[in-house]
mmCIF file of N, CA and C in Angstrom:
data_model
loop_
_atom_site.group_PDB
_atom_site.id
_atom_site.type_symbol
_atom_site.label_atom_id
_atom_site.label_comp_id
_atom_site.label_asym_id
_atom_site.label_seq_id
_atom_site.Cartn_x
_atom_site.Cartn_y
_atom_site.Cartn_z
ATOM 1 N N MET A 849 -30.406 23.426 -19.894
ATOM 2 C CA MET A 849 -30.003 22.950 -18.723
ATOM 3 C C MET A 849 -29.201 24.190 -17.687
ATOM 4 N N ASN A 850 -29.735 24.394 -16.685
ATOM 5 C CA ASN A 850 -29.273 25.719 -15.740
ATOM 6 C C ASN A 850 -27.958 25.269 -15.004
ATOM 7 N N ALA A 851 -27.305 25.946 -14.442
ATOM 8 C CA ALA A 851 -25.974 25.756 -13.786
ATOM 9 C C ALA A 851 -25.971 24.864 -12.612
ATOM 10 N N SER A 852 -27.033 25.015 -11.838
ATOM 11 C CA SER A 852 -27.258 24.067 -10.655
ATOM 12 C C SER A 852 -27.518 22.598 -11.124
ATOM 13 N N THR A 853 -28.243 22.429 -12.339
ATOM 14 C CA THR A 853 -28.312 21.067 -12.750
ATOM 15 C C THR A 853 -27.112 20.232 -13.149
ATOM 16 N N SER A 854 -26.308 21.438 -13.922
ATOM 17 C CA SER A 854 -24.845 20.887 -14.468
ATOM 18 C C SER A 854 -24.082 20.508 -13.331
ATOM 19 N N GLY A 855 -23.993 21.378 -12.067
ATOM 20 C CA GLY A 855 -23.171 21.193 -10.947
ATOM 21 C C GLY A 855 -23.542 19.832 -10.523
ATOM 22 N N ASN A 856 -24.889 19.405 -10.389
ATOM 23 C CA ASN A 856 -25.299 18.133 -9.919
ATOM 24 C C ASN A 856 -24.766 17.062 -10.356
ATOM 25 N N THR A 857 -24.883 17.099 -11.905
ATOM 26 C CA THR A 857 -24.461 16.182 -12.873
ATOM 27 C C THR A 857 -22.924 15.743 -12.629
ATOM 28 N N ASP A 858 -22.024 16.938 -12.476
ATOM 29 C CA ASP A 858 -20.814 16.583 -12.324
ATOM 30 C C ASP A 858 -20.378 16.016 -10.983
ATOM 31 N N LYS A 859 -21.192 16.399 -9.970
ATOM 32 C CA LYS A 859 -20.954 15.608 -8.762
ATOM 33 C C LYS A 859 -21.405 14.306 -8.933
ATOM 34 N N VAL A 860 -22.435 13.906 -9.496
ATOM 35 C CA VAL A 860 -22.727 12.623 -9.688
ATOM 36 C C VAL A 860 -21.648 11.676 -10.293
ATOM 37 N N ALA A 861 -21.098 12.394 -11.425
ATOM 38 C CA ALA A 861 -20.165 11.811 -12.155
ATOM 39 C C ALA A 861 -18.747 11.571 -11.340
ATOM 40 N N ARG A 862 -18.459 12.503 -10.530
ATOM 41 C CA ARG A 862 -17.371 12.367 -9.681
ATOM 42 C C ARG A 862 -17.561 11.343 -8.701
ATOM 43 N N LYS A 863 -18.494 11.089 -8.146
ATOM 44 C CA LYS A 863 -19.006 10.212 -7.001
ATOM 45 C C LYS A 863 -18.850 8.712 -7.710
ATOM 46 N N ALA A 864 -19.194 8.695 -8.794
ATOM 47 C CA ALA A 864 -19.134 7.198 -9.540
ATOM 48 C C ALA A 864 -17.905 6.892 -10.004
ATOM 49 N N ALA A 865 -16.934 7.951 -9.920
ATOM 50 C CA ALA A 865 -15.404 7.678 -10.417
ATOM 51 C C ALA A 865 -14.836 7.132 -9.304
ATOM 52 N N TYR A 866 -15.137 7.497 -8.002
ATOM 53 C CA TYR A 866 -14.085 7.017 -6.947
ATOM 54 C C TYR A 866 -14.571 5.559 -6.416
ATOM 55 N N PRO A 867 -13.685 4.903 -5.619
ATOM 56 C CA PRO A 867 -13.936 3.536 -4.923
ATOM 57 C C PRO A 867 -14.953 4.010 -3.621
ATOM 58 N N LYS A 868 -15.804 3.020 -3.591
ATOM 59 C CA LYS A 868 -16.655 3.222 -2.601
ATOM 60 C C LYS A 868 -16.103 2.917 -1.241
ATOM 61 N N THR A 869 -16.653 3.409 -0.149
ATOM 62 C CA THR A 869 -16.126 3.030 1.389
ATOM 63 C C THR A 869 -15.780 1.713 1.448
ATOM 64 N N SER A 870 -16.763 0.806 1.137
ATOM 65 C CA SER A 870 -16.287 -0.716 1.444
ATOM 66 C C SER A 870 -15.376 -1.249 0.569
ATOM 67 N N THR A 871 -15.193 -0.673 -0.662
ATOM 68 C CA THR A 871 -13.744 -0.959 -1.199
ATOM 69 C C THR A 871 -12.705 -0.610 -0.554
ATOM 70 N N LEU A 872 -12.646 0.577 -0.152
ATOM 71 C CA LEU A 872 -11.296 1.089 0.566
ATOM 72 C C LEU A 872 -11.233 0.308 1.808
ATOM 73 N N VAL A 873 -12.338 -0.134 2.502
ATOM 74 C CA VAL A 873 -11.892 -0.891 3.729
ATOM 75 C C VAL A 873 -11.377 -2.222 3.345
ATOM 76 N N ALA A 874 -12.018 -2.678 2.297
ATOM 77 C CA ALA A 874 -11.542 -4.083 1.942
ATOM 78 C C ALA A 874 -10.067 -4.057 1.596
ATOM 79 N N ALA A 875 -9.651 -2.933 0.753
ATOM 80 C CA ALA A 875 -8.431 -2.820 0.427
ATOM 81 C C ALA A 875 -7.368 -2.605 1.707
ATOM 82 N N TRP A 876 -7.917 -1.954 2.812
ATOM 83 C CA TRP A 876 -6.660 -2.037 3.897
ATOM 84 C C TRP A 876 -7.040 -3.141 4.759
ATOM 85 N N ALA A 877 -8.166 -3.958 4.788
ATOM 86 C CA ALA A 877 -8.280 -5.118 5.250
ATOM 87 C C ALA A 877 -7.161 -6.205 4.921
ATOM 88 N N ALA A 878 -7.017 -6.189 3.791
ATOM 89 C CA ALA A 878 -6.249 -7.392 2.894
ATOM 90 C C ALA A 878 -4.874 -7.383 3.679
ATOM 91 N N PRO A 879 -3.939 -6.292 3.701
ATOM 92 C CA PRO A 879 -2.703 -6.382 4.269
ATOM 93 C C PRO A 879 -2.864 -6.814 5.891
ATOM 94 N N VAL A 880 -3.692 -6.185 6.358
ATOM 95 C CA VAL A 880 -4.013 -6.418 7.861
ATOM 96 C C VAL A 880 -4.185 -7.801 8.290
ATOM 97 N N MET A 881 -5.121 -8.320 7.481
ATOM 98 C CA MET A 881 -5.189 -9.850 7.567
ATOM 99 C C MET A 881 -4.104 -10.743 7.370
ATOM 100 N N VAL A 882 -3.371 -10.353 6.226
ATOM 101 C CA VAL A 882 -2.044 -11.249 5.956
ATOM 102 C C VAL A 882 -1.138 -11.106 7.249
ATOM 103 N N VAL A 883 -0.925 -9.960 7.832
ATOM 104 C CA VAL A 883 0.059 -9.672 8.611
ATOM 105 C C VAL A 883 -0.462 -10.191 10.011
ATOM 106 N N GLY A 884 -1.678 -10.303 10.234
ATOM 107 C CA GLY A 884 -2.354 -10.803 11.388
ATOM 108 C C GLY A 884 -2.547 -12.289 11.477
ATOM 109 N N GLY A 885 -1.973 -13.012 10.387
ATOM 110 C CA GLY A 885 -2.023 -14.537 10.305
ATOM 111 C C GLY A 885 -3.263 -15.158 9.691
ATOM 112 N N PHE A 886 -4.044 -14.272 8.851
ATOM 113 C CA PHE A 886 -5.218 -15.221 8.521
ATOM 114 C C PHE A 886 -4.879 -14.938 6.772
ATOM 115 N N GLY A 887 -4.091 -15.474 6.424
ATOM 116 C CA GLY A 887 -3.572 -15.459 5.071
ATOM 117 C C GLY A 887 -4.600 -16.035 4.081
ATOM 118 N N LEU A 888 -5.239 -17.109 4.217
ATOM 119 C CA LEU A 888 -6.345 -17.833 3.319
ATOM 120 C C LEU A 888 -7.630 -16.917 3.425
ATOM 121 N N LEU A 889 -7.863 -16.203 4.630
ATOM 122 C CA LEU A 889 -9.483 -15.463 4.662
ATOM 123 C C LEU A 889 -8.843 -14.213 4.174
ATOM 124 N N SER A 890 -7.759 -13.720 3.873
ATOM 125 C CA SER A 890 -7.549 -12.365 3.292
ATOM 126 C C SER A 890 -7.850 -12.443 1.791
ATOM 127 N N GLY A 891 -8.229 -13.665 1.334
ATOM 128 C CA GLY A 891 -8.437 -13.608 -0.108
ATOM 129 C C GLY A 891 -9.947 -13.003 -0.495
ATOM 130 N N ILE A 892 -10.703 -12.965 0.569
ATOM 131 C CA ILE A 892 -12.036 -12.386 0.483
ATOM 132 C C ILE A 892 -12.337 -10.698 0.346
ATOM 133 N N PRO A 893 -11.310 -10.222 0.947
ATOM 134 C CA PRO A 893 -11.317 -8.707 0.584
ATOM 135 C C PRO A 893 -10.331 -8.623 -0.617
ATOM 136 N N ILE A 894 -9.630 -9.469 -1.021
ATOM 137 C CA ILE A 894 -8.899 -9.072 -2.303
ATOM 138 C C ILE A 894 -9.637 -9.449 -3.337
ATOM 139 N N VAL A 895 -10.474 -10.428 -3.320
ATOM 140 C CA VAL A 895 -11.580 -10.391 -4.452
ATOM 141 C C VAL A 895 -12.561 -9.475 -4.338
ATOM 142 N N ALA A 896 -12.969 -8.950 -3.340
ATOM 143 C CA ALA A 896 -13.982 -7.745 -3.308
ATOM 144 C C ALA A 896 -13.363 -6.734 -3.990
ATOM 145 N N VAL A 897 -12.017 -6.382 -3.784
ATOM 146 C CA VAL A 897 -11.249 -5.050 -4.470
ATOM 147 C C VAL A 897 -11.087 -5.456 -5.719
ATOM 148 N N LEU A 898 -10.751 -6.674 -6.392
ATOM 149 C CA LEU A 898 -10.715 -6.928 -7.621
ATOM 150 C C LEU A 898 -11.986 -6.820 -8.237
ATOM 151 N N VAL A 899 -12.945 -7.272 -7.892
ATOM 152 C CA VAL A 899 -14.416 -7.164 -8.436
ATOM 153 C C VAL A 899 -14.744 -5.604 -8.573
ATOM 154 N N ALA A 900 -14.465 -4.928 -7.297
ATOM 155 C CA ALA A 900 -15.051 -3.554 -7.586
ATOM 156 C C ALA A 900 -14.131 -2.775 -8.357
ATOM 157 N N SER A 901 -12.908 -3.060 -8.503
ATOM 158 C CA SER A 901 -12.100 -2.114 -9.501
ATOM 159 C C SER A 901 -12.429 -2.692 -10.926
ATOM 160 N N LEU A 902 -12.709 -3.772 -11.147
ATOM 161 C CA LEU A 902 -13.056 -4.126 -12.554
ATOM 162 C C LEU A 902 -14.425 -3.679 -12.889
ATOM 163 N N ARG A 903 -15.504 -3.474 -12.086
ATOM 164 C CA ARG A 903 -16.820 -2.988 -12.252
ATOM 165 C C ARG A 903 -16.550 -1.419 -12.514
ATOM 166 N N ASN A 904 -15.595 -0.961 -11.782
ATOM 167 C CA ASN A 904 -15.453 0.650 -12.241
ATOM 168 C C ASN A 904 -14.584 0.895 -13.357
ATOM 169 N N GLY A 905 -15.184 1.399 -14.452
ATOM 170 C CA GLY A 905 -14.752 1.496 -15.896
ATOM 171 C C GLY A 905 -13.917 2.897 -15.783
ATOM 172 N N ARG A 906 -13.994 3.605 -14.999
ATOM 173 C CA ARG A 906 -13.308 4.980 -15.002
ATOM 174 C C ARG A 906 -11.787 5.039 -14.502
ATOM 175 N N SER A 907 -11.561 4.159 -13.590
ATOM 176 C CA SER A 907 -9.984 4.229 -13.200
ATOM 177 C C SER A 907 -9.220 3.007 -13.577
ATOM 178 N N LYS A 908 -8.583 3.253 -14.685
ATOM 179 C CA LYS A 908 -7.641 2.000 -15.006
ATOM 180 C C LYS A 908 -6.411 1.749 -14.119
ATOM 181 N N ALA A 909 -5.912 2.692 -13.500
ATOM 182 C CA ALA A 909 -4.906 2.522 -12.526
ATOM 183 C C ALA A 909 -5.410 1.594 -11.245
ATOM 184 N N LEU A 910 -6.660 1.674 -10.964
ATOM 185 C CA LEU A 910 -7.091 0.899 -9.967
ATOM 186 C C LEU A 910 -6.933 -0.775 -10.244
ATOM 187 N N ARG A 911 -7.454 -0.845 -11.729
ATOM 188 C CA ARG A 911 -7.402 -2.201 -12.089
ATOM 189 C C ARG A 911 -6.168 -2.840 -11.988
ATOM 190 N N TRP A 912 -4.889 -1.972 -12.345
ATOM 191 C CA TRP A 912 -3.583 -2.648 -12.269
ATOM 192 C C TRP A 912 -3.189 -2.802 -11.041
ATOM 193 N N TRP A 913 -3.434 -1.872 -10.110
ATOM 194 C CA TRP A 913 -3.055 -2.304 -8.585
ATOM 195 C C TRP A 913 -3.748 -3.389 -8.196
ATOM 196 N N SER A 914 -5.050 -3.416 -8.212
ATOM 197 C CA SER A 914 -5.935 -4.675 -7.887
ATOM 198 C C SER A 914 -5.567 -5.948 -8.399
ATOM 199 N N GLY A 915 -5.008 -5.869 -9.950
ATOM 200 C CA GLY A 915 -4.670 -7.109 -10.375
ATOM 201 C C GLY A 915 -3.295 -7.499 -9.819
ATOM 202 N N ALA A 916 -2.341 -6.702 -9.691
ATOM 203 C CA ALA A 916 -1.132 -6.875 -9.037
ATOM 204 C C ALA A 916 -1.229 -7.550 -7.668
ATOM 205 N N LEU A 917 -2.112 -6.978 -6.772
ATOM 206 C CA LEU A 917 -2.427 -7.549 -5.426
ATOM 207 C C LEU A 917 -2.999 -9.046 -5.548
ATOM 208 N N THR A 918 -3.901 -9.011 -6.425
ATOM 209 C CA THR A 918 -4.599 -10.513 -6.774
ATOM 210 C C THR A 918 -3.521 -11.514 -7.331
ATOM 211 N N LEU A 919 -2.352 -11.125 -7.974
ATOM 212 C CA LEU A 919 -1.459 -11.760 -8.514
ATOM 213 C C LEU A 919 -0.494 -12.220 -7.441
ATOM 214 N N ALA A 920 -0.272 -11.246 -6.661
ATOM 215 C CA ALA A 920 0.653 -11.386 -5.347
ATOM 216 C C ALA A 920 0.024 -12.516 -4.431
ATOM 217 N N TYR A 921 -1.401 -12.614 -4.424
ATOM 218 C CA TYR A 921 -1.901 -13.286 -3.457
ATOM 219 C C TYR A 921 -2.212 -14.732 -4.114
ATOM 220 N N ALA A 922 -2.410 -15.004 -5.254
ATOM 221 C CA ALA A 922 -2.731 -16.151 -6.289
ATOM 222 C C ALA A 922 -1.443 -16.976 -6.267
ATOM 223 N N THR A 923 -0.445 -16.407 -6.470
ATOM 224 C CA THR A 923 0.875 -17.070 -6.554
ATOM 225 C C THR A 923 1.228 -18.006 -5.212
ATOM 226 N N PRO A 924 1.293 -17.588 -4.151
ATOM 227 C CA PRO A 924 1.448 -18.636 -3.020
ATOM 228 C C PRO A 924 0.279 -19.497 -2.767
ATOM 229 N N LEU A 925 -0.914 -18.984 -2.829
ATOM 230 C CA LEU A 925 -2.012 -19.717 -2.823
ATOM 231 C C LEU A 925 -2.081 -21.057 -3.731
ATOM 232 N N THR A 926 -1.693 -20.807 -5.010
ATOM 233 C CA THR A 926 -1.641 -21.773 -6.073
ATOM 234 C C THR A 926 -0.557 -22.799 -5.635
ATOM 235 N N MET A 927 0.688 -22.192 -5.068
ATOM 236 C CA MET A 927 1.642 -23.202 -4.864
ATOM 237 C C MET A 927 1.560 -23.720 -3.570
ATOM 238 N N TRP A 928 0.757 -23.332 -2.634
ATOM 239 C CA TRP A 928 0.385 -23.993 -1.519
ATOM 240 C C TRP A 928 -0.539 -25.350 -1.874
ATOM 241 N N LEU A 929 -1.638 -25.018 -2.524
ATOM 242 C CA LEU A 929 -2.574 -25.860 -2.830
ATOM 243 C C LEU A 929 -2.065 -26.909 -3.862
ATOM 244 N N THR A 930 -1.141 -26.712 -4.912
ATOM 245 C CA THR A 930 -0.720 -27.819 -5.751
ATOM 246 C C THR A 930 0.475 -28.332 -5.457
ATOM 247 N N GLY A 931 1.118 -27.817 -4.532
ATOM 248 C CA GLY A 931 2.594 -28.398 -4.279
ATOM 249 C C GLY A 931 2.628 -29.407 -3.090
ATOM 250 N N PRO A 932 3.739 -30.091 -3.101
ATOM 251 C CA PRO A 932 3.683 -31.150 -1.956
ATOM 252 C C PRO A 932 4.132 -30.414 -0.555
ATOM 253 N N SER A 933 3.076 -29.684 -0.133
ATOM 254 C CA SER A 933 3.288 -28.961 1.145
ATOM 255 C C SER A 933 2.758 -29.682 2.417
ATOM 256 N N GLU A 934 3.546 -29.654 3.386
ATOM 257 C CA GLU A 934 3.051 -30.346 4.643
ATOM 258 C C GLU A 934 2.370 -29.281 5.555
ATOM 259 N N ALA A 935 2.410 -27.937 5.101
ATOM 260 C CA ALA A 935 1.877 -26.857 6.109
ATOM 261 C C ALA A 935 0.632 -26.884 6.188
ATOM 262 N N PRO A 936 -0.364 -26.829 7.312
ATOM 263 C CA PRO A 936 -1.498 -26.799 7.375
ATOM 264 C C PRO A 936 -2.440 -25.530 7.001
ATOM 265 N N SER A 937 -1.794 -24.525 6.697
ATOM 266 C CA SER A 937 -2.414 -23.402 6.359
ATOM 267 C C SER A 937 -1.494 -22.481 5.358
ATOM 268 N N LEU A 938 -2.054 -21.673 4.727
ATOM 269 C CA LEU A 938 -1.631 -20.665 3.773
ATOM 270 C C LEU A 938 -0.348 -19.690 4.723
ATOM 271 N N THR A 939 -0.861 -19.242 5.683
ATOM 272 C CA THR A 939 -0.092 -18.363 6.527
ATOM 273 C C THR A 939 1.237 -19.182 6.918
ATOM 274 N N LYS A 940 1.030 -20.268 7.358
ATOM 275 C CA LYS A 940 2.261 -21.180 7.920
ATOM 276 C C LYS A 940 3.033 -21.435 6.517
ATOM 277 N N TYR A 941 2.360 -21.603 5.368
ATOM 278 C CA TYR A 941 3.327 -21.846 4.149
ATOM 279 C C TYR A 941 4.023 -20.700 3.704
ATOM 280 N N MET A 942 3.518 -19.480 3.919
ATOM 281 C CA MET A 942 4.170 -18.308 3.385
ATOM 282 C C MET A 942 5.459 -18.054 4.120
ATOM 283 N N ASP A 943 6.730 -17.731 3.627
ATOM 284 C CA ASP A 943 7.778 -17.390 4.264
ATOM 285 C C ASP A 943 7.698 -15.691 4.578
ATOM 286 N N THR A 944 8.684 -15.366 5.387
ATOM 287 C CA THR A 944 8.800 -13.941 5.405
ATOM 288 C C THR A 944 8.779 -13.081 4.487
ATOM 289 N N THR A 945 9.481 -13.347 3.262
ATOM 290 C CA THR A 945 9.397 -12.599 2.239
ATOM 291 C C THR A 945 8.247 -12.400 1.459
ATOM 292 N N THR A 946 7.578 -13.737 1.386
ATOM 293 C CA THR A 946 6.282 -13.631 0.390
ATOM 294 C C THR A 946 5.277 -12.921 1.259
ATOM 295 N N THR A 947 5.100 -13.049 2.870
ATOM 296 C CA THR A 947 4.107 -12.301 3.732
ATOM 297 C C THR A 947 4.578 -10.820 3.123
ATOM 298 N N ALA A 948 5.867 -10.551 3.237
ATOM 299 C CA ALA A 948 6.321 -8.839 3.124
ATOM 300 C C ALA A 948 5.830 -8.331 1.605
ATOM 301 N N VAL A 949 5.878 -9.326 0.667
ATOM 302 C CA VAL A 949 5.710 -8.969 -0.502
ATOM 303 C C VAL A 949 4.019 -8.704 -0.661
ATOM 304 N N LEU A 950 3.366 -9.683 -0.158
ATOM 305 C CA LEU A 950 1.867 -9.589 -0.119
ATOM 306 C C LEU A 950 1.309 -8.493 0.566
ATOM 307 N N THR A 951 1.897 -8.218 1.836
ATOM 308 C CA THR A 951 1.737 -6.916 2.651
ATOM 309 C C THR A 951 1.807 -5.754 1.808
ATOM 310 N N ALA A 952 2.953 -5.525 1.176
ATOM 311 C CA ALA A 952 3.462 -4.468 0.412
ATOM 312 C C ALA A 952 2.452 -4.275 -0.828
ATOM 313 N N ALA A 953 2.229 -5.285 -1.397
ATOM 314 C CA ALA A 953 1.362 -5.048 -2.487
ATOM 315 C C ALA A 953 -0.343 -4.751 -1.987
ATOM 316 N N GLY A 954 -0.567 -5.096 -0.924
ATOM 317 C CA GLY A 954 -1.828 -4.681 -0.200
ATOM 318 C C GLY A 954 -1.761 -3.319 0.043
ATOM 319 N N VAL A 955 -0.761 -2.857 0.673
ATOM 320 C CA VAL A 955 -0.701 -1.455 1.079
ATOM 321 C C VAL A 955 -0.659 -0.526 -0.062
ATOM 322 N N ALA A 956 0.062 -1.093 -1.053
ATOM 323 C CA ALA A 956 0.102 -0.024 -2.095
ATOM 324 C C ALA A 956 -1.256 0.009 -2.793
ATOM 325 N N THR A 957 -1.986 -0.968 -3.005
ATOM 326 C CA THR A 957 -3.151 -0.959 -3.583
ATOM 327 C C THR A 957 -4.257 -0.072 -2.781
ATOM 328 N N ALA A 958 -4.054 -0.337 -1.472
ATOM 329 C CA ALA A 958 -4.903 0.436 -0.686
ATOM 330 C C ALA A 958 -4.626 1.812 -0.819
ATOM 331 N N ILE A 959 -3.483 2.426 -0.873
ATOM 332 C CA ILE A 959 -3.074 3.758 -0.909
ATOM 333 C C ILE A 959 -3.477 4.316 -2.457
ATOM 334 N N ALA A 960 -3.386 3.522 -3.286
ATOM 335 C CA ALA A 960 -3.806 3.920 -4.748
ATOM 336 C C ALA A 960 -5.226 4.155 -4.609
ATOM 337 N N HIS A 961 -6.228 3.283 -4.005
ATOM 338 C CA HIS A 961 -7.605 3.346 -3.881
ATOM 339 C C HIS A 961 -7.976 4.892 -3.049
ATOM 340 N N GLN A 962 -7.023 5.054 -2.009
ATOM 341 C CA GLN A 962 -7.271 6.180 -1.007
ATOM 342 C C GLN A 962 -6.967 7.486 -1.976
ATOM 343 N N VAL A 963 -5.885 7.214 -2.863
ATOM 344 C CA VAL A 963 -5.448 8.522 -3.501
ATOM 345 C C VAL A 963 -6.454 8.920 -4.608
ATOM 346 N N VAL A 964 -6.922 7.726 -5.169
ATOM 347 C CA VAL A 964 -8.229 8.097 -6.350
ATOM 348 C C VAL A 964 -9.397 8.645 -5.551
ATOM 349 N N ARG A 965 -9.598 8.119 -4.581
ATOM 350 C CA ARG A 965 -11.027 8.706 -3.936
ATOM 351 C C ARG A 965 -10.588 10.329 -3.440
ATOM 352 N N MET A 966 -9.626 10.659 -2.944
ATOM 353 C CA MET A 966 -9.176 11.692 -2.507
ATOM 354 C C MET A 966 -9.157 12.657 -3.664
ATOM 355 N N ARG A 967 -8.616 12.476 -4.770
ATOM 356 C CA ARG A 967 -8.499 13.385 -6.003
ATOM 357 C C ARG A 967 -10.031 13.552 -6.554
ATOM 358 N N SER A 968 -10.880 12.341 -6.418
ATOM 359 C CA SER A 968 -12.195 12.446 -7.166
ATOM 360 C C SER A 968 -13.116 13.361 -6.230
ATOM 361 N N THR A 969 -12.892 13.390 -4.893
ATOM 362 C CA THR A 969 -13.670 14.290 -4.028
ATOM 363 C C THR A 969 -13.431 15.878 -3.928
ATOM 364 N N ASP A 970 -11.872 15.910 -4.315
ATOM 365 C CA ASP A 970 -11.214 17.344 -4.367
ATOM 366 C C ASP A 970 -11.948 18.274 -5.683
ATOM 367 N N LYS A 971 -12.297 17.587 -6.534
ATOM 368 C CA LYS A 971 -12.605 18.399 -7.743
ATOM 369 C C LYS A 971 -13.776 19.135 -7.664
#
């Protein structure tokens, strides 16, 4: 194996290690949707981020961040669906603290994905 082939192999391995652009967009879309008043629909990018981080076996840190975001989302969702709530939507059910915690978890997860992506491409 010559040096150019080895360099290409390293580049391919690094590219497989970092999150895809679609995952990064989904990670940033989740907190924006929560703040924008689309609490229930924000579950779509949250699930996309969780699935992408579980499929990428190289970065365990992203799994933890994505899991924390999913837990932060699943808790109010479950309470809204199972509780005796009169709120017509998840966004109206969540109080300011819950919205802030979910948004902070989303931003932290998006930053973690961004950092992993930047570190992978710098090598």
